[in-house]
Amino acid sequence: MTVLRKVLSIFGTRPEAIKMFPLCHALAADARFDARICVSGQHRGMLDQVLEIAELRPDHDLDLMKPNQSLDALTSGLLTGIGSVLDAEKPDIVVVQGDTATAMCGALAAYYRKIPVAHVEAGLRSGNIHHPWPEEVNRKIVGSFARWHFAPTETAAAALRRENVEPGAIHVTGNTVIDALHWISSRIADQPSLAAGLAPVEQRFEGRRIIGVTSHRRENFGEGMASIAAAIRDIAQLEDVAIIFPLHLNPNVRKIMDSELGGLDNVALMEPLDYLHFARLLDISTLMLTDSGGVQEEAPALGKPVLVMRETTERPEGVEAGTARLVGTDRHRIVAETRRLLEDRHAYAAMARAHNPFGDGKAVPRIVDVLAR
């Protein structure tokens, strides 16, 4: 008789949901598992968009998002809230993803109850505990006691080995974000109307090269965000260029971007895009400017160069492979590197055609196989 393993997947932000939904689908469809889902609501609206698109119905929703919530208040709510869910469910395995406060607290609450933890996207390291902040420390905490470390790349696996993680607990799987992108791209191909919401801005910018922009990192708040805004304003002056910028909900982002970029004819400041429309943005963009981690993985899967507006990255594989380039938050460097890709077709082709090091879209079955064994 097969003994079912109860698996509780815990996540709370949009990036986590994107990278977890293919795994949640696979676990739910596998007769070897009793699969449950707990969401924290750390990102409310953006999380709900992914849940709807992915057709996921959480078993538990903590709904912890509050305006201007401090990290310590969020952490205390997560730890106690997730702890109550664990006490009720008593899972055999807890699965967390990445480096958010939800992931760290979910793993820690499981550790307090001696429930083994599976860490999806394990081993990412920038080497600087303040960049990205607080994510670098969050992922190191989870990595210190997880039972299964699902590393997206060999570079991530090597980082774990340097931290004396047992080699047999490390599994190189690729990144589940590529599985998710393949799933969503297939849906859009079958039903283009799902991503038709960008049609008006596509028509508005017809004949121009579109640059997609995302920016939300805490370490860039203040001077860094102001410099990024100034750089985008400069880039908007270039001939035949248009910019599509879905604005993060954080007021530290919105205030400066609305002030600097609002009203420019060839800049579209938009509400956050659901995953279907964000995949469409990646598809229609010539290149991406971002301080996000996930975009560094997603855009190369569609052959789009990425300029990373950060000083460090926990995804050095993209830089090493040539799919991404670190440009920091210096206004002049962001503009110069953008112009280089727009004006030098050889430089553009070198990045667009570089091999994506983040996987082949088969990370989920590899993870499921390990958990089943």
Short mmCIF file of C-alpha atoms in Angstrom, two decimals:
data_model
loop_
_atom_site.label_atom_id
_atom_site.label_comp_id
_atom_site.label_asym_id
_atom_site.label_seq_id
_atom_site.Cartn_x
_atom_site.Cartn_y
_atom_site.Cartn_z
CA MET A 1 0.00 0.00 0.00
CA THR A 2 1.38 3.41 -1.00
CA VAL A 3 1.79 5.83 1.87
CA LEU A 4 0.85 9.38 0.89
CA ARG A 5 3.25 12.12 1.87
CA LYS A 6 1.48 15.29 2.94
CA VAL A 7 3.32 18.22 1.36
CA LEU A 8 2.55 21.81 2.34
CA SER A 9 3.76 24.43 -0.14
CA ILE A 10 4.12 27.90 1.38
CA PHE A 11 4.47 31.14 -0.57
CA GLY A 12 3.17 34.69 -0.47
CA THR A 13 4.54 36.93 -3.21
CA ARG A 14 4.01 37.10 -6.94
CA PRO A 15 7.50 35.81 -7.85
CA GLU A 16 7.10 32.87 -5.47
CA ALA A 17 3.69 32.06 -6.89
CA ILE A 18 5.01 32.10 -10.45
CA LYS A 19 7.84 29.75 -9.58
CA MET A 20 5.71 27.50 -7.39
CA PHE A 21 2.51 27.01 -9.38
CA PRO A 22 3.93 24.41 -11.79
CA LEU A 23 5.20 22.42 -8.81
CA CYS A 24 1.89 22.76 -6.98
CA HIS A 25 0.09 21.45 -10.08
CA ALA A 26 2.48 18.50 -10.33
CA LEU A 27 2.21 17.55 -6.66
CA ALA A 28 -1.59 17.76 -6.76
CA ALA A 29 -1.68 15.50 -9.82
CA ASP A 30 0.67 12.89 -8.32
CA ALA A 31 -1.05 10.09 -6.41
CA ARG A 32 1.97 9.74 -4.12
CA PHE A 33 1.27 13.09 -2.44
CA ASP A 34 -1.42 14.78 -0.42
CA ALA A 35 -0.67 18.32 -1.57
CA ARG A 36 -1.76 21.43 0.35
CA ILE A 37 -1.08 25.13 -0.18
CA CYS A 38 -0.65 27.97 2.31
CA VAL A 39 -0.30 31.56 1.09
CA SER A 40 0.75 34.40 3.33
CA GLY A 41 -0.61 37.25 1.24
CA GLN A 42 2.72 39.09 1.58
CA HIS A 43 1.90 40.60 -1.84
CA ARG A 44 -1.88 40.63 -1.99
CA GLY A 45 -3.06 41.87 -5.36
CA MET A 46 -0.08 40.62 -7.35
CA LEU A 47 -0.27 37.22 -5.66
CA ASP A 48 -3.98 36.88 -6.42
CA GLN A 49 -3.35 37.57 -10.12
CA VAL A 50 -1.06 34.55 -10.36
CA LEU A 51 -3.36 32.32 -8.32
CA GLU A 52 -6.21 33.10 -10.71
CA ILE A 53 -4.20 32.57 -13.88
CA ALA A 54 -2.65 29.35 -12.56
CA GLU A 55 -6.01 28.12 -11.24
CA LEU A 56 -4.66 27.50 -7.73
CA ARG A 57 -6.92 27.49 -4.69
CA PRO A 58 -4.97 27.79 -1.42
CA ASP A 59 -6.06 25.71 1.53
CA HIS A 60 -4.90 28.46 3.89
CA ASP A 61 -4.64 32.22 3.31
CA LEU A 62 -3.07 34.29 6.09
CA ASP A 63 -3.75 37.62 4.30
CA LEU A 64 -0.93 39.40 6.14
CA MET A 65 -0.28 42.34 3.79
CA LYS A 66 -0.65 45.76 5.46
CA PRO A 67 0.37 49.22 4.20
CA ASN A 68 3.86 50.37 5.24
CA GLN A 69 4.39 47.22 7.29
CA SER A 70 7.81 46.91 8.92
CA LEU A 71 9.89 43.83 8.27
CA ASP A 72 9.86 42.80 11.92
CA ALA A 73 6.07 43.14 12.14
CA LEU A 74 5.69 41.10 8.95
CA THR A 75 8.13 38.49 10.22
CA SER A 76 6.35 38.02 13.54
CA GLY A 77 2.98 37.67 11.82
CA LEU A 78 4.38 35.16 9.33
CA LEU A 79 6.10 33.03 11.95
CA THR A 80 3.07 32.70 14.20
CA GLY A 81 0.54 32.47 11.37
CA ILE A 82 2.41 29.77 9.48
CA GLY A 83 3.09 27.99 12.76
CA SER A 84 -0.64 27.68 13.40
CA VAL A 85 -1.16 26.21 9.92
CA LEU A 86 1.61 23.67 10.50
CA ASP A 87 0.08 22.64 13.81
CA ALA A 88 -3.26 22.08 12.08
CA GLU A 89 -1.96 20.30 8.96
CA LYS A 90 1.00 18.38 10.41
CA PRO A 91 2.69 17.96 7.00
CA ASP A 92 5.48 15.50 6.30
CA ILE A 93 7.31 18.01 4.09
CA VAL A 94 7.24 21.80 3.83
CA VAL A 95 8.22 23.38 0.51
CA VAL A 96 9.37 27.00 0.29
CA GLN A 97 10.78 28.96 -2.62
CA GLY A 98 13.51 31.54 -2.92
CA ASP A 99 14.34 34.28 -0.48
CA THR A 100 11.28 36.16 0.77
CA ALA A 101 10.22 36.74 4.35
CA THR A 102 7.49 34.16 3.73
CA ALA A 103 10.04 31.56 2.63
CA MET A 104 12.33 32.23 5.57
CA CYS A 105 9.53 32.18 8.16
CA GLY A 106 7.84 29.17 6.60
CA ALA A 107 11.07 27.23 6.75
CA LEU A 108 11.86 28.41 10.28
CA ALA A 109 8.41 27.51 11.59
CA ALA A 110 8.83 24.04 10.06
CA TYR A 111 12.29 23.69 11.61
CA TYR A 112 10.85 24.54 15.04
CA ARG A 113 8.52 21.55 14.59
CA LYS A 114 11.21 19.27 13.13
CA ILE A 115 9.40 19.08 9.78
CA PRO A 116 11.85 18.61 6.89
CA VAL A 117 12.09 21.54 4.48
CA ALA A 118 12.49 21.47 0.72
CA HIS A 119 14.02 24.69 -0.64
CA VAL A 120 13.22 25.47 -4.27
CA GLU A 121 15.76 27.80 -5.93
CA ALA A 122 18.39 27.10 -3.30
CA GLY A 123 21.97 28.30 -3.28
CA LEU A 124 21.66 31.75 -4.81
CA ARG A 125 24.30 34.01 -3.29
CA SER A 126 25.48 37.54 -4.03
CA GLY A 127 28.12 37.46 -1.27
CA ASN A 128 26.82 40.71 0.22
CA ILE A 129 24.26 40.57 3.03
CA HIS A 130 22.99 44.05 2.10
CA HIS A 131 22.52 43.41 -1.65
CA PRO A 132 19.86 42.16 -2.17
CA TRP A 133 18.49 43.14 1.21
CA PRO A 134 17.05 41.36 3.16
CA GLU A 135 16.82 38.48 0.69
CA GLU A 136 20.47 37.42 0.93
CA VAL A 137 20.15 36.64 4.63
CA ASN A 138 16.70 35.07 4.20
CA ARG A 139 18.03 32.48 1.77
CA LYS A 140 21.13 31.79 3.86
CA ILE A 141 18.90 31.07 6.87
CA VAL A 142 16.82 28.56 4.90
CA GLY A 143 19.97 27.03 3.44
CA SER A 144 21.40 26.37 6.89
CA PHE A 145 18.88 23.65 7.75
CA ALA A 146 16.84 22.63 4.67
CA ARG A 147 16.68 18.87 4.02
CA TRP A 148 16.46 19.16 0.23
CA HIS A 149 18.24 21.96 -1.66
CA PHE A 150 16.89 22.28 -5.22
CA ALA A 151 19.59 24.36 -6.87
CA PRO A 152 18.72 25.92 -10.23
CA THR A 153 22.30 25.77 -11.52
CA GLU A 154 25.65 24.17 -10.81
CA THR A 155 26.90 27.59 -9.63
CA ALA A 156 24.19 27.62 -6.95
CA ALA A 157 25.05 24.04 -5.99
CA ALA A 158 28.72 24.98 -5.63
CA ALA A 159 27.77 27.87 -3.33
CA LEU A 160 25.92 25.42 -1.08
CA ARG A 161 28.86 23.02 -1.00
CA ARG A 162 31.13 25.90 0.06
CA GLU A 163 28.78 26.37 3.00
CA ASN A 164 29.26 22.70 3.94
CA VAL A 165 25.81 21.56 2.89
CA GLU A 166 25.78 17.77 2.55
CA PRO A 167 26.35 17.07 -1.18
CA GLY A 168 23.69 14.34 -1.19
CA ALA A 169 21.07 16.92 -0.16
CA ILE A 170 21.81 19.15 -3.17
CA HIS A 171 19.95 18.53 -6.43
CA VAL A 172 20.56 20.61 -9.58
CA THR A 173 17.16 20.87 -11.25
CA GLY A 174 17.06 24.05 -13.33
CA ASN A 175 14.77 26.89 -12.33
CA THR A 176 11.02 26.35 -12.12
CA VAL A 177 10.47 29.83 -13.60
CA ILE A 178 11.34 28.37 -17.00
CA ASP A 179 8.69 25.67 -16.49
CA ALA A 180 6.22 28.44 -15.63
CA LEU A 181 7.17 30.55 -18.65
CA HIS A 182 6.74 27.59 -20.99
CA TRP A 183 3.31 26.89 -19.47
CA ILE A 184 2.15 30.48 -19.78
CA SER A 185 3.57 30.93 -23.29
CA SER A 186 1.69 27.85 -24.41
CA ARG A 187 -1.54 29.25 -23.00
CA ILE A 188 -1.05 32.58 -24.79
CA ALA A 189 -0.25 30.80 -28.05
CA ASP A 190 -3.47 28.80 -27.77
CA GLN A 191 -5.54 31.80 -26.71
CA PRO A 192 -3.96 35.17 -27.68
CA SER A 193 -6.85 37.10 -26.18
CA LEU A 194 -5.55 36.22 -22.72
CA ALA A 195 -2.77 38.80 -23.14
CA ALA A 196 -4.71 41.30 -25.26
CA GLY A 197 -4.61 43.93 -22.53
CA LEU A 198 -1.33 45.30 -23.91
CA ALA A 199 -2.78 45.78 -27.41
CA PRO A 200 -3.54 49.52 -26.96
CA VAL A 201 -0.01 50.37 -25.88
CA GLU A 202 1.44 48.10 -28.57
CA GLN A 203 -0.55 50.05 -31.16
CA ARG A 204 0.52 53.35 -29.59
CA PHE A 205 4.19 52.39 -29.89
CA GLU A 206 3.98 50.68 -33.28
CA GLY A 207 7.25 51.09 -35.20
CA ARG A 208 9.29 51.81 -32.07
CA ARG A 209 11.69 49.51 -30.25
CA ILE A 210 10.17 48.73 -26.88
CA ILE A 211 12.26 48.63 -23.73
CA GLY A 212 10.63 46.88 -20.78
CA VAL A 213 11.48 48.19 -17.30
CA THR A 214 10.89 46.87 -13.80
CA SER A 215 12.32 48.32 -10.59
CA HIS A 216 11.44 47.70 -6.97
CA ARG A 217 14.50 46.66 -4.93
CA ARG A 218 14.63 48.03 -1.42
CA GLU A 219 18.35 48.73 -1.62
CA ASN A 220 17.67 51.08 -4.55
CA PHE A 221 15.14 53.23 -2.67
CA GLY A 222 16.20 56.87 -2.49
CA GLU A 223 19.18 57.96 -4.56
CA GLY A 224 19.35 54.73 -6.55
CA MET A 225 15.71 54.96 -7.61
CA ALA A 226 16.11 58.63 -8.52
CA SER A 227 19.13 57.78 -10.68
CA ILE A 228 17.22 54.99 -12.41
CA ALA A 229 14.34 57.38 -13.12
CA ALA A 230 16.71 59.95 -14.59
CA ALA A 231 18.33 57.31 -16.79
CA ILE A 232 14.98 56.16 -18.14
CA ARG A 233 14.07 59.78 -18.86
CA ASP A 234 17.29 60.13 -20.87
CA ILE A 235 16.64 56.89 -22.75
CA ALA A 236 13.16 58.10 -23.60
CA GLN A 237 14.75 60.91 -25.63
CA LEU A 238 16.29 58.42 -28.05
CA GLU A 239 14.75 58.18 -31.49
CA ASP A 240 12.38 55.28 -32.27
CA VAL A 241 12.38 54.05 -28.64
CA ALA A 242 9.40 53.48 -26.35
CA ILE A 243 9.34 52.34 -22.73
CA ILE A 244 6.78 50.17 -20.97
CA PHE A 245 7.17 50.32 -17.20
CA PRO A 246 4.76 48.37 -14.94
CA LEU A 247 5.09 50.20 -11.64
CA HIS A 248 5.49 48.29 -8.42
CA LEU A 249 2.87 49.11 -5.78
CA ASN A 250 5.48 50.36 -3.29
CA PRO A 251 5.14 54.17 -2.89
CA ASN A 252 8.94 54.47 -2.77
CA VAL A 253 8.91 53.46 -6.43
CA ARG A 254 5.73 55.13 -7.60
CA LYS A 255 6.39 58.60 -6.24
CA ILE A 256 9.72 59.11 -8.01
CA MET A 257 8.70 57.42 -11.27
CA ASP A 258 5.44 59.34 -11.55
CA SER A 259 7.30 62.57 -10.89
CA GLU A 260 10.12 61.98 -13.39
CA LEU A 261 8.39 60.01 -16.14
CA GLY A 262 4.71 60.89 -15.98
CA GLY A 263 3.46 62.67 -19.09
CA LEU A 264 6.25 61.56 -21.46
CA ASP A 265 4.70 60.57 -24.79
CA ASN A 266 6.81 57.46 -25.32
CA VAL A 267 6.76 56.17 -21.74
CA ALA A 268 3.84 54.02 -20.60
CA LEU A 269 3.67 53.82 -16.80
CA MET A 270 1.29 50.97 -16.03
CA GLU A 271 -0.24 49.16 -13.12
CA PRO A 272 1.50 45.86 -12.27
CA LEU A 273 0.92 43.31 -15.01
CA ASP A 274 -0.45 39.87 -14.36
CA TYR A 275 1.82 37.05 -15.42
CA LEU A 276 0.13 36.55 -18.78
CA HIS A 277 0.69 40.17 -19.74
CA PHE A 278 4.19 40.26 -18.28
CA ALA A 279 5.11 37.30 -20.49
CA ARG A 280 3.71 39.30 -23.40
CA LEU A 281 5.84 42.30 -22.40
CA LEU A 282 8.95 40.11 -22.43
CA ASP A 283 7.99 38.86 -25.87
CA ILE A 284 7.50 42.30 -27.47
CA SER A 285 10.48 44.02 -25.79
CA THR A 286 13.81 44.52 -27.49
CA LEU A 287 15.58 44.40 -24.13
CA MET A 288 14.81 44.59 -20.42
CA LEU A 289 16.06 47.01 -17.78
CA THR A 290 15.46 45.58 -14.32
CA ASP A 291 16.58 45.24 -10.74
CA SER A 292 14.46 42.09 -10.38
CA GLY A 293 15.92 38.65 -9.91
CA GLY A 294 13.30 36.69 -11.84
CA VAL A 295 13.57 38.78 -15.01
CA GLN A 296 17.25 37.84 -15.23
CA GLU A 297 16.07 34.24 -15.68
CA GLU A 298 12.92 34.76 -17.74
CA ALA A 299 14.02 37.23 -20.40
CA PRO A 300 16.93 35.10 -21.71
CA ALA A 301 14.51 32.22 -22.24
CA LEU A 302 12.92 34.44 -24.91
CA GLY A 303 16.22 35.75 -26.27
CA LYS A 304 16.00 39.20 -24.64
CA PRO A 305 19.15 40.88 -23.24
CA VAL A 306 18.92 42.05 -19.63
CA LEU A 307 20.61 45.08 -18.11
CA VAL A 308 20.58 44.60 -14.34
CA MET A 309 20.29 47.85 -12.39
CA ARG A 310 22.05 46.55 -9.29
CA GLU A 311 25.61 46.48 -8.00
CA THR A 312 25.58 42.73 -7.37
CA THR A 313 23.49 39.77 -8.40
CA GLU A 314 22.79 36.43 -6.78
CA ARG A 315 22.38 35.08 -10.32
CA PRO A 316 25.93 35.41 -11.68
CA GLU A 317 25.28 32.62 -14.18
CA GLY A 318 23.47 35.06 -16.47
CA VAL A 319 26.35 37.51 -16.40
CA GLU A 320 28.86 34.73 -17.02
CA ALA A 321 26.79 33.32 -19.89
CA GLY A 322 26.38 36.75 -21.44
CA THR A 323 22.58 36.97 -21.18
CA ALA A 324 22.74 39.72 -18.54
CA ARG A 325 25.02 42.63 -17.70
CA LEU A 326 25.36 44.43 -14.38
CA VAL A 327 25.04 48.20 -14.85
CA GLY A 328 24.33 49.39 -11.29
CA THR A 329 22.21 52.47 -10.69
CA ASP A 330 24.54 55.03 -12.23
CA ARG A 331 22.47 57.16 -14.60
CA HIS A 332 25.13 57.54 -17.25
CA ARG A 333 26.12 53.89 -17.31
CA ILE A 334 22.52 52.71 -17.65
CA VAL A 335 22.05 55.05 -20.62
CA ALA A 336 25.39 54.11 -22.22
CA GLU A 337 24.78 50.35 -21.97
CA THR A 338 21.26 50.72 -23.31
CA ARG A 339 22.49 52.75 -26.28
CA ARG A 340 25.20 50.20 -26.96
CA LEU A 341 22.63 47.42 -27.33
CA LEU A 342 20.33 49.58 -29.44
CA GLU A 343 23.08 50.80 -31.76
CA ASP A 344 25.50 47.86 -32.00
CA ARG A 345 23.75 44.89 -33.59
CA HIS A 346 26.71 42.60 -32.90
CA ALA A 347 26.66 43.44 -29.17
CA TYR A 348 22.91 42.86 -29.13
CA ALA A 349 23.13 39.55 -30.96
CA ALA A 350 25.84 38.29 -28.59
CA MET A 351 23.48 38.71 -25.61
CA ALA A 352 20.27 37.66 -27.36
CA ARG A 353 21.76 34.41 -28.64
CA ALA A 354 23.68 33.45 -25.52
CA HIS A 355 22.68 30.17 -23.89
CA ASN A 356 20.21 30.59 -21.03
CA PRO A 357 21.89 28.92 -18.03
CA PHE A 358 18.72 28.72 -15.92
CA GLY A 359 17.20 25.54 -17.24
CA ASP A 360 15.27 23.58 -19.83
CA GLY A 361 11.75 23.75 -18.43
CA LYS A 362 11.94 20.36 -16.70
CA ALA A 363 12.81 21.43 -13.16
CA VAL A 364 9.43 20.44 -11.72
CA PRO A 365 9.50 16.73 -12.63
CA ARG A 366 13.04 16.52 -11.26
CA ILE A 367 11.89 18.01 -7.93
CA VAL A 368 8.86 15.74 -7.71
CA ASP A 369 11.01 12.70 -8.39
CA VAL A 370 13.36 13.56 -5.53
CA LEU A 371 10.52 14.21 -3.07
CA ALA A 372 8.84 10.94 -4.05
CA ARG A 373 12.03 9.01 -3.39
#
